[in-house]
Coordinates of C-alpha atoms in Angstrom, one line a residue:
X1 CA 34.9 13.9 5.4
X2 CA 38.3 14.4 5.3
X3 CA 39.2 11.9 8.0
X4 CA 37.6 9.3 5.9
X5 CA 39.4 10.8 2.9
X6 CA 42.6 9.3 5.0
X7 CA 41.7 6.1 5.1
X8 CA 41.4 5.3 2.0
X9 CA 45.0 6.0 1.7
X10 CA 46.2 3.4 4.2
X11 CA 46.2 -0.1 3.6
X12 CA 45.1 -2.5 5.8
X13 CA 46.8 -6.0 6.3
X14 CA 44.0 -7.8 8.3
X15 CA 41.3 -10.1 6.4
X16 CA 39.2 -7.8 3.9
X17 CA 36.3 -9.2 1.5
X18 CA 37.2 -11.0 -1.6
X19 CA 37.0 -7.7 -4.5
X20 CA 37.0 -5.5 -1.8
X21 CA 40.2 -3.2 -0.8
X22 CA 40.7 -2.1 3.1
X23 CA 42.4 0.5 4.3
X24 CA 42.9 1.8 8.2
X25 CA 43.9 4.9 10.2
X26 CA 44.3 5.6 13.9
X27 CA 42.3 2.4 14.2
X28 CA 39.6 3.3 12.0
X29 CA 38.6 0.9 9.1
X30 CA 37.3 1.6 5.6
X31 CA 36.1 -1.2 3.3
X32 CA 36.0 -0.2 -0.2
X33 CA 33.7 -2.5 -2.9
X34 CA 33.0 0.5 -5.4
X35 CA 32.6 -1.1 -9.1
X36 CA 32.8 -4.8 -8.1
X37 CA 29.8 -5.7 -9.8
X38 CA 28.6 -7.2 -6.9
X39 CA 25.2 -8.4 -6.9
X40 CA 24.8 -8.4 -3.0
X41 CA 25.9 -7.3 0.2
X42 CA 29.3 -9.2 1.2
X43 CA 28.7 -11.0 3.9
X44 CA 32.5 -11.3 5.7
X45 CA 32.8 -7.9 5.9
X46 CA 35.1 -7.7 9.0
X47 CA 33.3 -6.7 12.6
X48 CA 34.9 -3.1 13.2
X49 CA 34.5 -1.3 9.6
X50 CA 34.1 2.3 10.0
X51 CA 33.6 3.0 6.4
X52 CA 31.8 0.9 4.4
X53 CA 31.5 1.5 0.4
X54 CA 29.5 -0.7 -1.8
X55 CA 28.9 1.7 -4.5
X56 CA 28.6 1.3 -8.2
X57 CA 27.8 -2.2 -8.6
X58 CA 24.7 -4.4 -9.1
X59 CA 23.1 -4.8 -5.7
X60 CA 19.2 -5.3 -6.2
X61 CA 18.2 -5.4 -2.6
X62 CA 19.2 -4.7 1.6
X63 CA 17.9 -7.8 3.0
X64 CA 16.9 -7.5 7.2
X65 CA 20.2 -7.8 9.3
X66 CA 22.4 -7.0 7.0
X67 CA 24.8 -4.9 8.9
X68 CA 24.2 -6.1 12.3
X69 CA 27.1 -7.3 13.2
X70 CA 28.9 -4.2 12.2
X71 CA 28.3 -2.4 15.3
X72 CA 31.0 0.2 14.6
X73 CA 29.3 1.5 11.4
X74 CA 29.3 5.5 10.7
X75 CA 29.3 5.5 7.0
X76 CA 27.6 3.6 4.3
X77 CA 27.5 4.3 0.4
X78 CA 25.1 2.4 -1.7
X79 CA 24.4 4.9 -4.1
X80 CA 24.8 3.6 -7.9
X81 CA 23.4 0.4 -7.2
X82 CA 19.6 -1.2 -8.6
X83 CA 18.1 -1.5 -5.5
X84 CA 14.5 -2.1 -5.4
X85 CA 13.6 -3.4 -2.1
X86 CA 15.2 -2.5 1.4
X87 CA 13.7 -4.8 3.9
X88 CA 12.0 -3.1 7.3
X89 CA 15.3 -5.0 9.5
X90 CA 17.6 -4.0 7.4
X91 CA 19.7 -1.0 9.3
X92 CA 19.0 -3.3 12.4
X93 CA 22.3 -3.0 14.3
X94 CA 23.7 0.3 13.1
X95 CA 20.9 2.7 13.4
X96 CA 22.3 4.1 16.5
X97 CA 26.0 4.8 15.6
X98 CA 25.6 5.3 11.5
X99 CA 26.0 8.9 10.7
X100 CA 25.7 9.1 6.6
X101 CA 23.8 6.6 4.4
X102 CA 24.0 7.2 0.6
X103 CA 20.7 5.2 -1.4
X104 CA 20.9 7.7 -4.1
X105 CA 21.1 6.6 -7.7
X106 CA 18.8 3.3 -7.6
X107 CA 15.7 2.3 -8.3
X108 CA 13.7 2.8 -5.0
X109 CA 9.9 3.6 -5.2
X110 CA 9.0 3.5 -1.5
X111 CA 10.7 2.1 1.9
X112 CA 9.1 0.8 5.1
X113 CA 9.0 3.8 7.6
X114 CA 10.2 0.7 10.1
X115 CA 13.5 0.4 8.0
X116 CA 14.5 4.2 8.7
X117 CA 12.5 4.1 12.8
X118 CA 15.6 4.7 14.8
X119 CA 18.3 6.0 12.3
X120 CA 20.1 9.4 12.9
X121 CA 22.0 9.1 9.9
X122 CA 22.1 11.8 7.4
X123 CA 20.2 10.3 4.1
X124 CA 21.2 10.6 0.3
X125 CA 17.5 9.8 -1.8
X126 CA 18.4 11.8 -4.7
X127 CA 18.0 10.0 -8.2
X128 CA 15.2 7.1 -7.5
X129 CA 12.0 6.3 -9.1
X130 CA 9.8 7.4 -5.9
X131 CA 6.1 7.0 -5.7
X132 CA 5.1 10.3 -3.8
X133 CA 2.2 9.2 -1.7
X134 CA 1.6 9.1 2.0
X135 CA 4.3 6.6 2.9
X136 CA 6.9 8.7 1.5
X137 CA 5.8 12.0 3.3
X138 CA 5.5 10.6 6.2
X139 CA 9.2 8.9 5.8
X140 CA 10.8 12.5 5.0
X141 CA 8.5 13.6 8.0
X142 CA 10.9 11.7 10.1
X143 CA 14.2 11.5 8.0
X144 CA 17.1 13.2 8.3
X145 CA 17.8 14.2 4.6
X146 CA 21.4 15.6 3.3
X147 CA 20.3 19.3 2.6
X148 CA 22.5 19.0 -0.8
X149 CA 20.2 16.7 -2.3
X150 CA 16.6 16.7 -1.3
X151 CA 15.7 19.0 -4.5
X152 CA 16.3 15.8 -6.3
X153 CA 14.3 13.7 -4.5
X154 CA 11.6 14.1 -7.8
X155 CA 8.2 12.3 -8.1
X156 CA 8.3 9.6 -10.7
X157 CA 4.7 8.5 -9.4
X158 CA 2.0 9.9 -7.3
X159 CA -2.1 10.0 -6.8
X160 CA -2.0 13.5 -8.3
X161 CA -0.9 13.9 -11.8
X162 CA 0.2 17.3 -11.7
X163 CA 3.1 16.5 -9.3
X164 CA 4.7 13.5 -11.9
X165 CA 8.3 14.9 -12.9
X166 CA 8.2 17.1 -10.1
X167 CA 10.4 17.5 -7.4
X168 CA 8.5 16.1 -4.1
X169 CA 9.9 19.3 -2.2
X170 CA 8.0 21.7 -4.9
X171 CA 4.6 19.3 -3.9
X172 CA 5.2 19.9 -0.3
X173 CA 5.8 23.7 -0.6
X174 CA 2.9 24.1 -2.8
X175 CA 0.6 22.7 0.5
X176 CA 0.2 19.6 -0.9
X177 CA -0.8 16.8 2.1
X178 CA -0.4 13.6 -0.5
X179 CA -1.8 11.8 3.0
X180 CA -5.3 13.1 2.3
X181 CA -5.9 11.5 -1.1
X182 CA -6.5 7.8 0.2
X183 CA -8.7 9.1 2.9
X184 CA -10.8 11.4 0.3
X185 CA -10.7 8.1 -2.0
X186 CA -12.0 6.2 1.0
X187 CA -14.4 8.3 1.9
X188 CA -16.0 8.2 -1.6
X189 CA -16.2 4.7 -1.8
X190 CA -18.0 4.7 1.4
X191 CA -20.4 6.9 0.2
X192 CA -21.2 5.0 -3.1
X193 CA -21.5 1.9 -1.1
X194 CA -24.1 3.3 1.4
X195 CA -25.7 4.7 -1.8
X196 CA -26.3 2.1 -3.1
X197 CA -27.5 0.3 0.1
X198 CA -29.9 2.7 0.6
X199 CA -31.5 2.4 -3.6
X200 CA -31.7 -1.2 -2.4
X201 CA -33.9 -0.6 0.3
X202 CA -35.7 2.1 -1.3
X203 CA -36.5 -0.9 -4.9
X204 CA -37.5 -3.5 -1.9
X205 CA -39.7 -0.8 -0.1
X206 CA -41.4 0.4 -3.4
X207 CA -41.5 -3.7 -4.4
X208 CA -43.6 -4.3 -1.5
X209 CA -46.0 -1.5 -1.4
X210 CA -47.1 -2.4 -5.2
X211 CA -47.2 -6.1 -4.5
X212 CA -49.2 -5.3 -1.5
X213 CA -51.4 -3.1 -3.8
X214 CA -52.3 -5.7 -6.9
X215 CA -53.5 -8.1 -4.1
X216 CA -55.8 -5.4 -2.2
X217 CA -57.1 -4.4 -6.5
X218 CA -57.3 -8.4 -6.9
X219 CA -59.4 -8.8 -3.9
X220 CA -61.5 -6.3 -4.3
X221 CA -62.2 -7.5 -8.4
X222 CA -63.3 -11.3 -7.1
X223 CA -65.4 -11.1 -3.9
X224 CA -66.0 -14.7 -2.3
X225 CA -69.9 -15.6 -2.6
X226 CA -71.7 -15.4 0.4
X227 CA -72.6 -18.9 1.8
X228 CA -76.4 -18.0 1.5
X229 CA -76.1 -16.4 -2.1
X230 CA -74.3 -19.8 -3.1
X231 CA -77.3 -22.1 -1.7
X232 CA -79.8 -19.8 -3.6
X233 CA -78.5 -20.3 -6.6
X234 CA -78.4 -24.3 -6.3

């Protein structure tokens, strides 16, 4: 931290993003957008940034590729933004070499596992609107979350009432597996459906036996005449 602290003390001469400041040390470069009310993700920013901050501005959503060509990546803040979306592409480049990612402070209900596959980085999730359902323990099954803020990673949805307005860490510790409540919802729609298959067949199978029975009852109520009785009586 408090190399990167250094180079935001440094200017830096080369090319930098219109709004932006940048700043270098020892050949390290920061790029600093903080409260530029920027409403997406620049795209000159300049091939060898080390730091990258984009905080505090108006930045609804991380579209796929966004930082691939920005190989040399370790640290990116997003945090005070309105993001919504983050496409499943969109750390596609840096995954490998980025070593602290702030989304913290948006609106985020849910990102594609695919988005976070390969990344080592340490994450900041604090302060979103999450839906806690599967998807989201499964992504924290995987992530590597900044120990500082995970108790603030709270539940501003989920398929359990009783964990709305909680912190998703207090559901987990509880014994909570959010991952079980599609499959118990699945299962009892399966069962209704082969419920009612089966009061289908049961109606037809009931249907026929009494249909079957009024013909037997009409039958036996009006024999056929005999051919001899018939000629008898003519």
């Amino acid at each position: 931290q408090a190399f990167f602290c250094l180079l935001l003390c440094i200017p830096w001469g080369s090319s930098c993003p219109p709004s932006c400041r940048c700043t270098e040390r020892a050949g390290a470069k920061a790029v600093l957008c903080s409260s530029q009310h920027l409403q997406e993700i620049p795209k000159d920013i300049p091939r060898d940034a080390v730091l990258l901050k984009l905080d505090a501005n108006s930045i609804t959503r991380i579209p796929s590729n966004a930082f691939r060509r920005l190989s040399r990546l370790q640290e990116i803040d997003l945090s005070g933004n309105a993001i919504e979306h983050i496409d499943r592409a969109a750390f596609r480049g840096v995954a490998a070499g980025l070593r602290s990612l702030d989304l913290s402070g948006n609106r985020i209900r849910s990102i594609p596992k695919e988005a976070l596959l390969a990344l080592r980085a340490r994450l900041r999730l604090a302060n979103n609107p999450w839906h806690c359902g599967c998807a989201l323990q499964e992504l924290l099954g995987e992530a590597r979350l900044d120990p500082d803020s995970v108790r603030d990673i709270t539940c501003h949805t989920a398929p359990r009432h009783e964990f709305v307005g909680k912190p998703l860490l207090q559901a987990l510790d509880s014994g909570a597996n959010l991952c079980s409540v599609p499959q118990r919802s699945t299962d009892v729609a399966m069962l209704l459906a082969m419920s009612a298959w089966f009061a289908m067949l049961a109606a037809y199978v009931i249907c026929y036996v009494r249909h079957n029975r009024e013909r037997s009852r009409g039958h036996r109520e009006h024999p056929r005449a005999l051919p001899g009785t018939r000629g008898r009586a003519e």
